[in-house]
């Protein structure tokens, strides 16, 4: 059974992940530092959520982390 907090955090992460899709598809990218810092903080959140057994939030925040990493790589290899 998942707590309501896990579900709320997971939905929020999915909304944020969806909001990144246009940036990933666009030729315009956020600043590299923005992508690196945001991805790093989200990676820490992913570990924290996992340590609390918030599995939906762990998975969805991990996805959002990977999307920010993809944006950073796109900026580097642009």
JSON list of C-alpha atoms in Angstrom, two decimals:
[
{"chain": "A", "resi": 1, "resn": "UNK", "atom": "CA", "xyz": [0.00, 0.00, 0.00]},
{"chain": "A", "resi": 2, "resn": "UNK", "atom": "CA", "xyz": [1.33, 3.41, -0.94]},
{"chain": "A", "resi": 3, "resn": "UNK", "atom": "CA", "xyz": [0.85, 6.53, 1.09]},
{"chain": "A", "resi": 4, "resn": "UNK", "atom": "CA", "xyz": [-0.94, 9.50, -0.34]},
{"chain": "A", "resi": 5, "resn": "UNK", "atom": "CA", "xyz": [2.34, 11.44, -0.13]},
{"chain": "A", "resi": 6, "resn": "UNK", "atom": "CA", "xyz": [3.99, 8.93, -2.48]},
{"chain": "A", "resi": 7, "resn": "UNK", "atom": "CA", "xyz": [1.19, 9.37, -5.00]},
{"chain": "A", "resi": 8, "resn": "UNK", "atom": "CA", "xyz": [1.24, 13.18, -4.78]},
{"chain": "A", "resi": 9, "resn": "UNK", "atom": "CA", "xyz": [5.03, 13.31, -5.21]},
{"chain": "A", "resi": 10, "resn": "UNK", "atom": "CA", "xyz": [4.83, 10.88, -8.14]},
{"chain": "A", "resi": 11, "resn": "UNK", "atom": "CA", "xyz": [2.14, 12.92, -9.90]},
{"chain": "A", "resi": 12, "resn": "UNK", "atom": "CA", "xyz": [4.19, 16.08, -9.38]},
{"chain": "A", "resi": 13, "resn": "UNK", "atom": "CA", "xyz": [7.27, 14.41, -10.84]},
{"chain": "A", "resi": 14, "resn": "UNK", "atom": "CA", "xyz": [5.30, 13.20, -13.86]},
{"chain": "A", "resi": 15, "resn": "UNK", "atom": "CA", "xyz": [3.98, 16.72, -14.48]},
{"chain": "A", "resi": 16, "resn": "UNK", "atom": "CA", "xyz": [7.52, 18.11, -14.29]},
{"chain": "A", "resi": 17, "resn": "UNK", "atom": "CA", "xyz": [8.81, 15.36, -16.59]},
{"chain": "A", "resi": 18, "resn": "UNK", "atom": "CA", "xyz": [6.08, 16.15, -19.11]},
{"chain": "A", "resi": 19, "resn": "UNK", "atom": "CA", "xyz": [6.96, 19.83, -18.98]},
{"chain": "A", "resi": 20, "resn": "UNK", "atom": "CA", "xyz": [10.53, 18.95, -20.04]},
{"chain": "A", "resi": 21, "resn": "UNK", "atom": "CA", "xyz": [9.53, 17.16, -23.24]},
{"chain": "A", "resi": 22, "resn": "UNK", "atom": "CA", "xyz": [9.25, 20.37, -25.32]},
{"chain": "A", "resi": 23, "resn": "UNK", "atom": "CA", "xyz": [12.75, 21.43, -24.18]},
{"chain": "A", "resi": 24, "resn": "UNK", "atom": "CA", "xyz": [14.19, 18.04, -25.07]},
{"chain": "A", "resi": 25, "resn": "UNK", "atom": "CA", "xyz": [12.61, 18.22, -28.53]},
{"chain": "A", "resi": 26, "resn": "UNK", "atom": "CA", "xyz": [13.57, 21.87, -29.09]},
{"chain": "A", "resi": 27, "resn": "UNK", "atom": "CA", "xyz": [16.85, 23.19, -30.44]},
{"chain": "A", "resi": 28, "resn": "UNK", "atom": "CA", "xyz": [16.87, 25.70, -27.56]},
{"chain": "A", "resi": 29, "resn": "UNK", "atom": "CA", "xyz": [18.19, 24.27, -24.29]},
{"chain": "A", "resi": 30, "resn": "UNK", "atom": "CA", "xyz": [18.33, 25.57, -20.72]},
{"chain": "A", "resi": 31, "resn": "UNK", "atom": "CA", "xyz": [21.66, 26.75, -19.38]},
{"chain": "A", "resi": 32, "resn": "UNK", "atom": "CA", "xyz": [24.02, 23.86, -18.66]},
{"chain": "A", "resi": 33, "resn": "UNK", "atom": "CA", "xyz": [24.43, 24.85, -15.02]},
{"chain": "A", "resi": 34, "resn": "UNK", "atom": "CA", "xyz": [20.62, 24.83, -14.57]},
{"chain": "A", "resi": 35, "resn": "UNK", "atom": "CA", "xyz": [20.38, 21.29, -15.96]},
{"chain": "A", "resi": 36, "resn": "UNK", "atom": "CA", "xyz": [23.31, 19.98, -13.91]},
{"chain": "A", "resi": 37, "resn": "UNK", "atom": "CA", "xyz": [22.18, 21.49, -10.60]},
{"chain": "A", "resi": 38, "resn": "UNK", "atom": "CA", "xyz": [18.52, 20.49, -11.08]},
{"chain": "A", "resi": 39, "resn": "UNK", "atom": "CA", "xyz": [19.46, 16.96, -12.13]},
{"chain": "A", "resi": 40, "resn": "UNK", "atom": "CA", "xyz": [21.83, 16.57, -9.19]},
{"chain": "A", "resi": 41, "resn": "UNK", "atom": "CA", "xyz": [19.26, 17.75, -6.64]},
{"chain": "A", "resi": 42, "resn": "UNK", "atom": "CA", "xyz": [16.63, 15.47, -8.16]},
{"chain": "A", "resi": 43, "resn": "UNK", "atom": "CA", "xyz": [19.06, 12.54, -8.01]},
{"chain": "A", "resi": 44, "resn": "UNK", "atom": "CA", "xyz": [19.46, 13.18, -4.27]},
{"chain": "A", "resi": 45, "resn": "UNK", "atom": "CA", "xyz": [15.66, 13.37, -3.91]},
{"chain": "A", "resi": 46, "resn": "UNK", "atom": "CA", "xyz": [15.41, 10.03, -5.74]},
{"chain": "A", "resi": 47, "resn": "UNK", "atom": "CA", "xyz": [17.71, 8.37, -3.21]},
{"chain": "A", "resi": 48, "resn": "UNK", "atom": "CA", "xyz": [15.82, 9.95, -0.29]},
{"chain": "A", "resi": 49, "resn": "UNK", "atom": "CA", "xyz": [12.44, 8.80, -1.63]},
{"chain": "A", "resi": 50, "resn": "UNK", "atom": "CA", "xyz": [13.82, 5.29, -2.07]},
{"chain": "A", "resi": 51, "resn": "UNK", "atom": "CA", "xyz": [15.14, 5.28, 1.50]},
{"chain": "A", "resi": 52, "resn": "UNK", "atom": "CA", "xyz": [11.61, 6.15, 2.65]},
{"chain": "A", "resi": 53, "resn": "UNK", "atom": "CA", "xyz": [10.09, 3.38, 0.49]},
{"chain": "A", "resi": 54, "resn": "UNK", "atom": "CA", "xyz": [8.18, 5.92, -1.59]},
{"chain": "A", "resi": 55, "resn": "UNK", "atom": "CA", "xyz": [8.53, 3.76, -4.70]},
{"chain": "A", "resi": 56, "resn": "UNK", "atom": "CA", "xyz": [6.25, 5.68, -7.07]},
{"chain": "A", "resi": 57, "resn": "UNK", "atom": "CA", "xyz": [8.04, 8.91, -6.22]},
{"chain": "A", "resi": 58, "resn": "UNK", "atom": "CA", "xyz": [11.41, 7.18, -6.53]},
{"chain": "A", "resi": 59, "resn": "UNK", "atom": "CA", "xyz": [10.67, 5.93, -10.03]},
{"chain": "A", "resi": 60, "resn": "UNK", "atom": "CA", "xyz": [9.06, 9.10, -11.35]},
{"chain": "A", "resi": 61, "resn": "UNK", "atom": "CA", "xyz": [11.69, 11.40, -9.84]},
{"chain": "A", "resi": 62, "resn": "UNK", "atom": "CA", "xyz": [14.36, 9.14, -11.32]},
{"chain": "A", "resi": 63, "resn": "UNK", "atom": "CA", "xyz": [12.75, 9.63, -14.73]},
{"chain": "A", "resi": 64, "resn": "UNK", "atom": "CA", "xyz": [12.71, 13.40, -14.28]},
{"chain": "A", "resi": 65, "resn": "UNK", "atom": "CA", "xyz": [16.37, 13.24, -13.20]},
{"chain": "A", "resi": 66, "resn": "UNK", "atom": "CA", "xyz": [17.25, 11.39, -16.41]},
{"chain": "A", "resi": 67, "resn": "UNK", "atom": "CA", "xyz": [15.42, 13.98, -18.50]},
{"chain": "A", "resi": 68, "resn": "UNK", "atom": "CA", "xyz": [17.45, 16.78, -16.91]},
{"chain": "A", "resi": 69, "resn": "UNK", "atom": "CA", "xyz": [20.61, 14.76, -17.56]},
{"chain": "A", "resi": 70, "resn": "UNK", "atom": "CA", "xyz": [19.54, 14.41, -21.18]},
{"chain": "A", "resi": 71, "resn": "UNK", "atom": "CA", "xyz": [19.12, 18.17, -21.43]},
{"chain": "A", "resi": 72, "resn": "UNK", "atom": "CA", "xyz": [22.60, 18.69, -19.98]},
{"chain": "A", "resi": 73, "resn": "UNK", "atom": "CA", "xyz": [24.08, 16.25, -22.50]},
{"chain": "A", "resi": 74, "resn": "UNK", "atom": "CA", "xyz": [22.20, 17.89, -25.35]},
{"chain": "A", "resi": 75, "resn": "UNK", "atom": "CA", "xyz": [23.64, 21.27, -24.28]},
{"chain": "A", "resi": 76, "resn": "UNK", "atom": "CA", "xyz": [27.17, 19.84, -24.09]},
{"chain": "A", "resi": 77, "resn": "UNK", "atom": "CA", "xyz": [27.01, 18.11, -27.47]},
{"chain": "A", "resi": 78, "resn": "UNK", "atom": "CA", "xyz": [25.03, 20.85, -29.23]}
]
